[in-house]
Backbone atoms as SQL, in Angstrom:
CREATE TABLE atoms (id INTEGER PRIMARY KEY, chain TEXT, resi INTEGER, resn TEXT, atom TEXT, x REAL, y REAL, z REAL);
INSERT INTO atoms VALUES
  (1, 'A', 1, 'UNK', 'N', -195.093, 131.019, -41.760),
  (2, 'A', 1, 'UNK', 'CA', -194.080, 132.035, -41.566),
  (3, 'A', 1, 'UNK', 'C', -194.767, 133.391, -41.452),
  (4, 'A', 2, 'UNK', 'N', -194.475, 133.926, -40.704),
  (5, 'A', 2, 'UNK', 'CA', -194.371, 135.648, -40.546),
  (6, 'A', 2, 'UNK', 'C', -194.490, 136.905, -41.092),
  (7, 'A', 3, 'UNK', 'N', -194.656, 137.656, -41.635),
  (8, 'A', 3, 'UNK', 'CA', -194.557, 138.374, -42.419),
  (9, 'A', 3, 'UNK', 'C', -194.226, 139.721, -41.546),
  (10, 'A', 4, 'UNK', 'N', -193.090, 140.299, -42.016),
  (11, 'A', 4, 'UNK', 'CA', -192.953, 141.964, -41.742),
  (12, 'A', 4, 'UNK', 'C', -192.707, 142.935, -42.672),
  (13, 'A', 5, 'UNK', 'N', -192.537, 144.330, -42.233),
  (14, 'A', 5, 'UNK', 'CA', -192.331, 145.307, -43.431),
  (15, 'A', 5, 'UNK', 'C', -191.253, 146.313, -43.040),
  (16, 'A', 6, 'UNK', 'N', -190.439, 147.002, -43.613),
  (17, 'A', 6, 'UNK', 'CA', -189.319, 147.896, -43.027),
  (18, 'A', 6, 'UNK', 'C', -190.018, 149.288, -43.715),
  (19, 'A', 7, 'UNK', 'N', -190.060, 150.412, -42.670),
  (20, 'A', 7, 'UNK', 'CA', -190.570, 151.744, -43.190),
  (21, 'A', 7, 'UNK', 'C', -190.272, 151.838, -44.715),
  (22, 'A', 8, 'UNK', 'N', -188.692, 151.599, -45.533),
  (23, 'A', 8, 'UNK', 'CA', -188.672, 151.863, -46.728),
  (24, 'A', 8, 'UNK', 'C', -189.692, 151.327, -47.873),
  (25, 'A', 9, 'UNK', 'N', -189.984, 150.232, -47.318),
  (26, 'A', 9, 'UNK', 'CA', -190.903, 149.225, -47.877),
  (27, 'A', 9, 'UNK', 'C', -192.299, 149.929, -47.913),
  (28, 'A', 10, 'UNK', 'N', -192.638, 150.099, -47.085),
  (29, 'A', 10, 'UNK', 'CA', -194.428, 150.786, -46.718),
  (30, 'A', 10, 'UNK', 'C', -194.496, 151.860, -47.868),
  (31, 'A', 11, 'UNK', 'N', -193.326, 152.635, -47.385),
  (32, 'A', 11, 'UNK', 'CA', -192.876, 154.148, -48.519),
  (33, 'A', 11, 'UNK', 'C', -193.132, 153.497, -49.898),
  (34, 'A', 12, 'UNK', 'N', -192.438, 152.752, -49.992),
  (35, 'A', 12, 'UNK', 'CA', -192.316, 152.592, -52.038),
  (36, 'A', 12, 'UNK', 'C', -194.067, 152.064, -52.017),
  (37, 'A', 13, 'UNK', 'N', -194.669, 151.748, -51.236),
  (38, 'A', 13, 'UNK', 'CA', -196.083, 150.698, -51.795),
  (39, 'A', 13, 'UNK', 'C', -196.877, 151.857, -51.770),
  (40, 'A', 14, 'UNK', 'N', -196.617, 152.946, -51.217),
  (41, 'A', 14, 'UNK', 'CA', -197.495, 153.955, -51.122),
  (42, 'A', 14, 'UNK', 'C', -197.522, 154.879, -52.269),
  (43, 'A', 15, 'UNK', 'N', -196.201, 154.931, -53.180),
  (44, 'A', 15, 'UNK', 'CA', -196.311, 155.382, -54.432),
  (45, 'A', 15, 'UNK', 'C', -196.727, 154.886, -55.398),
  (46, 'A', 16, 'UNK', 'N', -196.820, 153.643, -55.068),
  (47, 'A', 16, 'UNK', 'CA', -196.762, 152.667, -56.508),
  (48, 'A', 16, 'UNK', 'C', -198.285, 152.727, -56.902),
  (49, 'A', 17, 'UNK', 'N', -198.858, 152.048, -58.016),
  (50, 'A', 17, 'UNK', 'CA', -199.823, 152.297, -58.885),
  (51, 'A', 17, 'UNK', 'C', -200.612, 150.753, -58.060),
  (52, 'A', 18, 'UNK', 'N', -201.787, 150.697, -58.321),
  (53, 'A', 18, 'UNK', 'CA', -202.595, 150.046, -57.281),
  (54, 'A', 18, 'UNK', 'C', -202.550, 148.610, -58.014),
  (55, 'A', 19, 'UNK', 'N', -202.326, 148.791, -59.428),
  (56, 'A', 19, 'UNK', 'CA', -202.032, 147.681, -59.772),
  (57, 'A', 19, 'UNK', 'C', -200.944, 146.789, -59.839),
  (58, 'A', 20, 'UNK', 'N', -199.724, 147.852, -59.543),
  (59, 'A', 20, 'UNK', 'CA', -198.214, 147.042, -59.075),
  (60, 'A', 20, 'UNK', 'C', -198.806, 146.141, -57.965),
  (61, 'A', 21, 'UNK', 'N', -199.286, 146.851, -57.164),
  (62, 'A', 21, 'UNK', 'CA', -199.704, 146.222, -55.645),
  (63, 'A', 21, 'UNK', 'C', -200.219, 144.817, -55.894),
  (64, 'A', 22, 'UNK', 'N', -201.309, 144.891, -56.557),
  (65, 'A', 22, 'UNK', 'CA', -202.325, 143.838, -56.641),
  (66, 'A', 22, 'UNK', 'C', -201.617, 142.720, -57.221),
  (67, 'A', 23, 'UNK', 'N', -200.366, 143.395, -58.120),
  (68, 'A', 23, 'UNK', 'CA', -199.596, 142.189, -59.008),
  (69, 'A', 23, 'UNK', 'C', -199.001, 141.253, -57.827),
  (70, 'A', 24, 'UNK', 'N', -198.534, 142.085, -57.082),
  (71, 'A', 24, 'UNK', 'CA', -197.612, 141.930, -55.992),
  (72, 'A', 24, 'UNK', 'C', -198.282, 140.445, -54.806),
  (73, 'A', 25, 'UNK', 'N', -199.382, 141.286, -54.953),
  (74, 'A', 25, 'UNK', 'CA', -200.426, 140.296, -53.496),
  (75, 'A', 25, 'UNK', 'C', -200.510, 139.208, -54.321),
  (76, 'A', 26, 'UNK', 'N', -200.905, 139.220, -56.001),
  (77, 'A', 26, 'UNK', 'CA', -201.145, 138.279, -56.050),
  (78, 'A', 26, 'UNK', 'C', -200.511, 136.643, -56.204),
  (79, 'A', 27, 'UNK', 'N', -199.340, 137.530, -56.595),
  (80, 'A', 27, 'UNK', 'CA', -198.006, 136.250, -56.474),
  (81, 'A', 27, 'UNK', 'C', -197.418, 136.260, -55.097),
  (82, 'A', 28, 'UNK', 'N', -197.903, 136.586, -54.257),
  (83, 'A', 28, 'UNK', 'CA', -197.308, 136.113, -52.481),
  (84, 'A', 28, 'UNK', 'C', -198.462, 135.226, -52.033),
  (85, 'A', 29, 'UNK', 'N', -199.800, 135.659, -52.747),
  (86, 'A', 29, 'UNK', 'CA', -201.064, 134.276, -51.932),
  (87, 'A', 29, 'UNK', 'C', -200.853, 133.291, -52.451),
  (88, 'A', 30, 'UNK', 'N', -200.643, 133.193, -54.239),
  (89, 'A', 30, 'UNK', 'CA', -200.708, 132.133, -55.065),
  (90, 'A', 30, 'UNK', 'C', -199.542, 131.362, -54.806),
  (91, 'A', 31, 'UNK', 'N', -198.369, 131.771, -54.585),
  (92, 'A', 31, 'UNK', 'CA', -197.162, 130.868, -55.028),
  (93, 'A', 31, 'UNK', 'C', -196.017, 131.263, -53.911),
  (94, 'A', 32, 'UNK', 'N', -195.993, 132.249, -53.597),
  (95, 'A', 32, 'UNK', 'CA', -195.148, 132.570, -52.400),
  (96, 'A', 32, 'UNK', 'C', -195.070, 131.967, -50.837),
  (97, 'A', 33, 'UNK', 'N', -196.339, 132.206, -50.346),
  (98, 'A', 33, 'UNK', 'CA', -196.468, 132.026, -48.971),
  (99, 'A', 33, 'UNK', 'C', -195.947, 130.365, -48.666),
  (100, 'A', 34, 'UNK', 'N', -196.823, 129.919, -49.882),
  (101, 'A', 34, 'UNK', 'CA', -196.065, 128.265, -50.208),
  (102, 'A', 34, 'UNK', 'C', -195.167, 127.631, -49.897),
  (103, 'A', 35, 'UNK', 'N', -194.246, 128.638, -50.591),
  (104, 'A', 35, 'UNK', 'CA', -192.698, 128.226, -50.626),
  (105, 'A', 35, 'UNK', 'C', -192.294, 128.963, -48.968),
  (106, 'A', 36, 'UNK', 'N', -192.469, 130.009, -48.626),
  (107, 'A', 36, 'UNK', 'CA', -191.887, 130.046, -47.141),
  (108, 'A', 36, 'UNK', 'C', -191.960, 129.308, -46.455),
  (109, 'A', 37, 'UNK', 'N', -193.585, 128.667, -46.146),
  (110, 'A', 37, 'UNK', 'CA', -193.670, 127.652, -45.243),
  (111, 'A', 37, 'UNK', 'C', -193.104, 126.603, -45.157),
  (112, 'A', 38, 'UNK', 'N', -192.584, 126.055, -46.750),
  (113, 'A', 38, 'UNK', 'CA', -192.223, 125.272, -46.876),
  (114, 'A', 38, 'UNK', 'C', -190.926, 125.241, -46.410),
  (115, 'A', 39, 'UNK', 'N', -189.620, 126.584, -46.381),
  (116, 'A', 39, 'UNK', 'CA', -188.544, 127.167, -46.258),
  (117, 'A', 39, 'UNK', 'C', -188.269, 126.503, -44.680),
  (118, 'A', 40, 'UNK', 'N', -189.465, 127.406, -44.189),
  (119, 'A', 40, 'UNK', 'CA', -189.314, 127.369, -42.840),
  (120, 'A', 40, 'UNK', 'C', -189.915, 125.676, -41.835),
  (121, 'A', 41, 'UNK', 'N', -189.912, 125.384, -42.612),
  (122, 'A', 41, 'UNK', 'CA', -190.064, 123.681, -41.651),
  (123, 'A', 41, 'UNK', 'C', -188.725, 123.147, -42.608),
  (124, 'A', 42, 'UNK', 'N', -188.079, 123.562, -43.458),
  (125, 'A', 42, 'UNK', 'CA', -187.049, 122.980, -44.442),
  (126, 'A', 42, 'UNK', 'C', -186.081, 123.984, -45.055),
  (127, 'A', 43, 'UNK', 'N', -184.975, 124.201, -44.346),
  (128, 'A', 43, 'UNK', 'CA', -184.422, 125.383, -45.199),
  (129, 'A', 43, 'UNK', 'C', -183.112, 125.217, -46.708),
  (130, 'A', 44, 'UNK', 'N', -183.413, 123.652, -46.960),
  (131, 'A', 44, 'UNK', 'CA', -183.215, 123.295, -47.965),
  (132, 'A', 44, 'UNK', 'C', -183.899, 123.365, -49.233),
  (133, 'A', 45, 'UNK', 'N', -185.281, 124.030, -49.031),
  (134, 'A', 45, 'UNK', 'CA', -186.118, 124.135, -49.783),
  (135, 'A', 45, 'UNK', 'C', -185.785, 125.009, -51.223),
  (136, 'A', 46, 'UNK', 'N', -186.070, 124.812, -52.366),
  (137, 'A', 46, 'UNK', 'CA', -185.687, 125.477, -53.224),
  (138, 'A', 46, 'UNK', 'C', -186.543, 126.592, -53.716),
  (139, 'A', 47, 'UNK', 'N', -186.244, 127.739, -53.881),
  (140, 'A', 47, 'UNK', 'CA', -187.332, 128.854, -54.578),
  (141, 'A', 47, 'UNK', 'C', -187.695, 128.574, -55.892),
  (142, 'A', 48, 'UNK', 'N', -188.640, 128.866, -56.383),
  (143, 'A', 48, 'UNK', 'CA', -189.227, 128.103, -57.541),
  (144, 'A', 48, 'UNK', 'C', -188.936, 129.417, -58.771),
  (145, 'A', 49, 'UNK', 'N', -188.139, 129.034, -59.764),
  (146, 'A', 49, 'UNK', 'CA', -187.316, 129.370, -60.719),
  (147, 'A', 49, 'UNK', 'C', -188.181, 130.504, -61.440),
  (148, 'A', 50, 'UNK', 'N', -189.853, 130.583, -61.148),
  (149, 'A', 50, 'UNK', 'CA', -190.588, 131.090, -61.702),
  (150, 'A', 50, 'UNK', 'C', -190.735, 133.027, -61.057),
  (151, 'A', 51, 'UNK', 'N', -190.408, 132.896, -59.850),
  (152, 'A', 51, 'UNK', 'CA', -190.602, 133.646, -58.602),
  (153, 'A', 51, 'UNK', 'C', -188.340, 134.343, -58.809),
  (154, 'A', 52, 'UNK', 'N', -187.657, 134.131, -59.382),
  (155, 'A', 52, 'UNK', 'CA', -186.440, 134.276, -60.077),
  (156, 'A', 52, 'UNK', 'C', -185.779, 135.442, -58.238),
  (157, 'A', 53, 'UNK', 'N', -185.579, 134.216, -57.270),
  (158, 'A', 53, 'UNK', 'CA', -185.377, 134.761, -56.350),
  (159, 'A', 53, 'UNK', 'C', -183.754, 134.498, -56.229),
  (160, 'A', 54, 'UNK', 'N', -182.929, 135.502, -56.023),
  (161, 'A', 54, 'UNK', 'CA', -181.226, 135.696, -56.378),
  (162, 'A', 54, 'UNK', 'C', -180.817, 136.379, -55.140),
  (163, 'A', 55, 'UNK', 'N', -179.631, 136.328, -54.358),
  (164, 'A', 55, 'UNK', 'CA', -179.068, 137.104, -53.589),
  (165, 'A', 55, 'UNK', 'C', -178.772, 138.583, -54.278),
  (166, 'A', 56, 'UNK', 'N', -178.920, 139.866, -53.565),
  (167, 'A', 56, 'UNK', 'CA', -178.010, 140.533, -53.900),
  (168, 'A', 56, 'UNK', 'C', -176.424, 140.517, -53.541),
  (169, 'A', 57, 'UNK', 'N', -175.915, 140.977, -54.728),
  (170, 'A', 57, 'UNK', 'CA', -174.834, 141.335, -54.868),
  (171, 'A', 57, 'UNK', 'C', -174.283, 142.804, -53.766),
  (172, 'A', 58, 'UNK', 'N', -173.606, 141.809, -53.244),
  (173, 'A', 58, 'UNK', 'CA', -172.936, 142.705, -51.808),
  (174, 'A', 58, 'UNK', 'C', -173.668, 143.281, -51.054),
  (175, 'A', 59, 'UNK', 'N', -174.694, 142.603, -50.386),
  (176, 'A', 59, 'UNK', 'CA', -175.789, 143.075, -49.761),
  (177, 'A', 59, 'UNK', 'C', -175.935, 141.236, -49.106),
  (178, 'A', 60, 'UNK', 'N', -174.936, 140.963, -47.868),
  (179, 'A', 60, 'UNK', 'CA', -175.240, 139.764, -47.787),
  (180, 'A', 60, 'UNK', 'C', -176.893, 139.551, -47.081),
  (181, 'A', 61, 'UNK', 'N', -177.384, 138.428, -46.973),
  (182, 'A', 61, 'UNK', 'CA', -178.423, 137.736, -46.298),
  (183, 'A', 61, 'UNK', 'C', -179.648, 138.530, -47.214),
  (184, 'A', 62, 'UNK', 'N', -179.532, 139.438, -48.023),
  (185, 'A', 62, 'UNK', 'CA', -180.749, 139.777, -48.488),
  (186, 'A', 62, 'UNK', 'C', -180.999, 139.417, -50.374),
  (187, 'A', 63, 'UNK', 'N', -182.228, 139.073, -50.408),
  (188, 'A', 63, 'UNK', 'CA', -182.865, 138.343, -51.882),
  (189, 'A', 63, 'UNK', 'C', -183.749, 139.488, -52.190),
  (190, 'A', 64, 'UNK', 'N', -183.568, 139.114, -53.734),
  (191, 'A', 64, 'UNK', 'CA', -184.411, 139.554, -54.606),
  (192, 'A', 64, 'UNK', 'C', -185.048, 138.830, -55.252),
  (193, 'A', 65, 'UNK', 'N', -187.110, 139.094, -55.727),
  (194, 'A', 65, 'UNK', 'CA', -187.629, 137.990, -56.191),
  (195, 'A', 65, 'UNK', 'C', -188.495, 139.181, -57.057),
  (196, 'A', 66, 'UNK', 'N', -188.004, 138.552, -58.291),
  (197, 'A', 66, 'UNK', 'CA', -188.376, 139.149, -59.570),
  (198, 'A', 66, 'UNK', 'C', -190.508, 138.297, -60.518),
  (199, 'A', 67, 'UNK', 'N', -191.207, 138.629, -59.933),
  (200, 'A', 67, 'UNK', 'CA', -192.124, 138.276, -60.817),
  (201, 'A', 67, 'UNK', 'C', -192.939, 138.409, -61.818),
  (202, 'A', 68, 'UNK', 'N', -192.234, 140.086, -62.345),
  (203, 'A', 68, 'UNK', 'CA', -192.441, 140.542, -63.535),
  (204, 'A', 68, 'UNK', 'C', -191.609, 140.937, -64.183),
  (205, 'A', 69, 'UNK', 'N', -191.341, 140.485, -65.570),
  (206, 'A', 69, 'UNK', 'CA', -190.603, 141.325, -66.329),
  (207, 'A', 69, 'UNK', 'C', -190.633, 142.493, -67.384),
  (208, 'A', 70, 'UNK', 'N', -192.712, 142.252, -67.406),
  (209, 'A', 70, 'UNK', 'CA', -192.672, 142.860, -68.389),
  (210, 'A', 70, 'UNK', 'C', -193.323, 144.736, -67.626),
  (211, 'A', 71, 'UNK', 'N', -193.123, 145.685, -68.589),
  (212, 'A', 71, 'UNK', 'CA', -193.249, 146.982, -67.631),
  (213, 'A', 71, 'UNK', 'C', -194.632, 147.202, -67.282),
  (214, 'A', 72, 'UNK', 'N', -194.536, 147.704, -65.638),
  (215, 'A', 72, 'UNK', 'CA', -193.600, 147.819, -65.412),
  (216, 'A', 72, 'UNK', 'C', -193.164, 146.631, -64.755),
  (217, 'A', 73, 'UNK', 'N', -191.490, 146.369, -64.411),
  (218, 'A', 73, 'UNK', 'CA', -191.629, 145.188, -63.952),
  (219, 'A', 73, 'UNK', 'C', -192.038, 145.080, -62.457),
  (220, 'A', 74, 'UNK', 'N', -191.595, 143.755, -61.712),
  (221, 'A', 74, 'UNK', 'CA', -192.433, 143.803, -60.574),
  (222, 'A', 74, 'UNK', 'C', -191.040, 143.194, -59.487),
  (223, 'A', 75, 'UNK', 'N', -190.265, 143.835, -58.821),
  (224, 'A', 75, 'UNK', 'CA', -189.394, 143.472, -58.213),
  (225, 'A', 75, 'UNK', 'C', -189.306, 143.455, -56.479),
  (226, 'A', 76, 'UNK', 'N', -189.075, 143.181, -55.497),
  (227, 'A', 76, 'UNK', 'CA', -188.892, 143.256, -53.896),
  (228, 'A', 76, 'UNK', 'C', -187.887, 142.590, -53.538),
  (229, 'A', 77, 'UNK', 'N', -187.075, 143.619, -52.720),
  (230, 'A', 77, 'UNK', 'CA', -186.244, 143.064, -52.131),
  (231, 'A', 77, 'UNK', 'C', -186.642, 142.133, -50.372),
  (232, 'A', 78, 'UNK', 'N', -186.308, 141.515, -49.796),
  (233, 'A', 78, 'UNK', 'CA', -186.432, 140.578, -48.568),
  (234, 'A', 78, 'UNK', 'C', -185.303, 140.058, -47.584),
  (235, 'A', 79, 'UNK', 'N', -185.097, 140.073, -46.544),
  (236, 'A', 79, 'UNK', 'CA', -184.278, 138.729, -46.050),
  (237, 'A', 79, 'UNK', 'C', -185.186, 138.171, -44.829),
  (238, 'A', 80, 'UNK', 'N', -184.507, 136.970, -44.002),
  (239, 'A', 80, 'UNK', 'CA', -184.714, 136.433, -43.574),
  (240, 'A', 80, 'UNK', 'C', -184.571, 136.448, -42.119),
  (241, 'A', 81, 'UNK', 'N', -185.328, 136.517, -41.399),
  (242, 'A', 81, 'UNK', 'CA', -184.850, 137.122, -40.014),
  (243, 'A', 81, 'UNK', 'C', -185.464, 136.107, -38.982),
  (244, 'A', 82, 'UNK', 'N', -184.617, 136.188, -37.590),
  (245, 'A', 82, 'UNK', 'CA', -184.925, 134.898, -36.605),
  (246, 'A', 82, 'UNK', 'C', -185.260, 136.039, -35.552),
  (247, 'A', 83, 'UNK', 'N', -186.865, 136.044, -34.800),
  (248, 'A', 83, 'UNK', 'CA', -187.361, 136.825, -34.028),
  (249, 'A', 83, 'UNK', 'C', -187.784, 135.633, -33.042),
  (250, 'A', 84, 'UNK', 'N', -187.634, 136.261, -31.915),
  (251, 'A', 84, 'UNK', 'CA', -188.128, 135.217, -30.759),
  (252, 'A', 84, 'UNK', 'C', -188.287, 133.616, -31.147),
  (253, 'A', 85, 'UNK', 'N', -187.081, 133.150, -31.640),
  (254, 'A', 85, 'UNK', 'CA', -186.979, 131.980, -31.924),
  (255, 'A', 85, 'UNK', 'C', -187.702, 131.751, -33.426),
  (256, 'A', 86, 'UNK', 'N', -188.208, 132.523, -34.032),
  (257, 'A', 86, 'UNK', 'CA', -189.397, 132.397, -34.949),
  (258, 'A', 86, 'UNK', 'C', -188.616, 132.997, -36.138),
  (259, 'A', 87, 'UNK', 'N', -188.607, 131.806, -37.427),
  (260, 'A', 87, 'UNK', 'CA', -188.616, 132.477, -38.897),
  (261, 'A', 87, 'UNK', 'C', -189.493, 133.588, -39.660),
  (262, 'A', 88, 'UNK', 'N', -188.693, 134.549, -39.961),
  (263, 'A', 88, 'UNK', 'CA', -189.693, 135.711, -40.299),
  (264, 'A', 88, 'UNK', 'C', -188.897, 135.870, -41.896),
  (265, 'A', 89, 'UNK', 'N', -190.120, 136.525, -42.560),
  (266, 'A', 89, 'UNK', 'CA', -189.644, 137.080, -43.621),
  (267, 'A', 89, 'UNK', 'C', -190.113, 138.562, -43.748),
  (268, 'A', 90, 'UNK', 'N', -188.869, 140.111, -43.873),
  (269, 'A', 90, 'UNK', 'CA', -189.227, 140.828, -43.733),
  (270, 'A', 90, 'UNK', 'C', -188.597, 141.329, -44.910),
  (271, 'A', 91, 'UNK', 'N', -189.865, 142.140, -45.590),
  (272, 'A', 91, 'UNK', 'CA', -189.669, 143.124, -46.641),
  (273, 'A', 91, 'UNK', 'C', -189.013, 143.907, -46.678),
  (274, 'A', 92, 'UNK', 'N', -188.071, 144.458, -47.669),
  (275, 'A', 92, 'UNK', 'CA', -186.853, 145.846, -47.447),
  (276, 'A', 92, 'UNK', 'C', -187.839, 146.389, -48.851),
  (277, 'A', 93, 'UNK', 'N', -187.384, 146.488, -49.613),
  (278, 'A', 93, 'UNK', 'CA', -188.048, 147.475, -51.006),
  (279, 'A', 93, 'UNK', 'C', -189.292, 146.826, -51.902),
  (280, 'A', 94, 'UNK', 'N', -189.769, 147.318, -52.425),
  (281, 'A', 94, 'UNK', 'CA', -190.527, 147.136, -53.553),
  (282, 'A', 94, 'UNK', 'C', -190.503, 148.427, -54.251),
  (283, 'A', 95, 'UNK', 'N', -190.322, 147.969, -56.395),
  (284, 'A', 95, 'UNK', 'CA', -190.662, 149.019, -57.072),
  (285, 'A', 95, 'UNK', 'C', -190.173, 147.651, -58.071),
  (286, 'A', 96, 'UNK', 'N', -189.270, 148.783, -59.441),
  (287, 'A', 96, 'UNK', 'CA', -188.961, 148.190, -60.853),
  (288, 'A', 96, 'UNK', 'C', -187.605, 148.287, -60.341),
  (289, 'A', 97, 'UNK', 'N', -186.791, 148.094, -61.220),
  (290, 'A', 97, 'UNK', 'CA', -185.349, 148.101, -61.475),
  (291, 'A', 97, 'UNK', 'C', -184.983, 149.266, -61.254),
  (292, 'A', 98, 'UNK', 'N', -185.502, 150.679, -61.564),
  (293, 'A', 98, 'UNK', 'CA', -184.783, 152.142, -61.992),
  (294, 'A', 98, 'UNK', 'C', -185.209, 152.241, -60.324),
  (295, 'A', 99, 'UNK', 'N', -186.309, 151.590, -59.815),
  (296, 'A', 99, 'UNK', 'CA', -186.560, 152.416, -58.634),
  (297, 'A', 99, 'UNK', 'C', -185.607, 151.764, -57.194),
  (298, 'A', 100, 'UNK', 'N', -184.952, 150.653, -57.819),
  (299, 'A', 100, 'UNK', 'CA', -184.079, 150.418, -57.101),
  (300, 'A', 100, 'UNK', 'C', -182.088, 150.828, -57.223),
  (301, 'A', 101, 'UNK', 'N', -182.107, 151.443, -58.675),
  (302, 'A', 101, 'UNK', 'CA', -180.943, 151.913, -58.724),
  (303, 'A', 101, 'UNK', 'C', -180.666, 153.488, -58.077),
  (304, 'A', 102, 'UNK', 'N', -181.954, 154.193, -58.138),
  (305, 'A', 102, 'UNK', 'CA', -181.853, 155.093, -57.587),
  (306, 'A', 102, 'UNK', 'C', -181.494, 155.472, -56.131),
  (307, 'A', 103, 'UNK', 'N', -181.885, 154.481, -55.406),
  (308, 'A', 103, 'UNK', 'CA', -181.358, 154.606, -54.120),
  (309, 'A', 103, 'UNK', 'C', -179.931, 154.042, -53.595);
């Protein structure tokens, strides 16, 4: 699968602390990319309970996947997008909780 980014997205990674980041990369090589591929040849596939990926609330087609809880935590929002026939997964936010109520 694909990977994209939405300007808001680029913005929040550019504030964030280098180690949010690194938290970030490191649960999309280890355990993430996994499960997309898997998504995308199977879209019955289940997200793995660990990765605590939830729809938002009134925000259809777009998820949230929580892999930290402890501070700060480690949150991104995502949905799912069909480009030239092709499953994509494109990034909308990254930050914590406060940095998503604020907007």
């Amino acid at each position: 699968m694909k990977f994209e980014t939405t300007p808001a997205f680029d913005k929040d990674v550019r504030r964030l602390k280098r180690e949010q980041i690194q938290q970030f990369l490191d649960v999309v090589k280890a355990r993430f990319i996994a499960v997309c591929d898997a998504y995308a040849a199977d879209s019955t596939t289940p997200w793995p309970q660990s990765l605590r990926v939830k729809s938002i609330q009134g925000a259809p087609g777009i998820l949230e996947m929580t892999w930290s809880l402890a501070s700060p935590d480690g949150r991104v929002t995502f949905e799912l997008v069909t480009v030239d026939g092709d499953l994509r997964l494109r990034w909308r936010r990254f930050g914590d909780r406060d940095a998503f109520r604020r907007r």
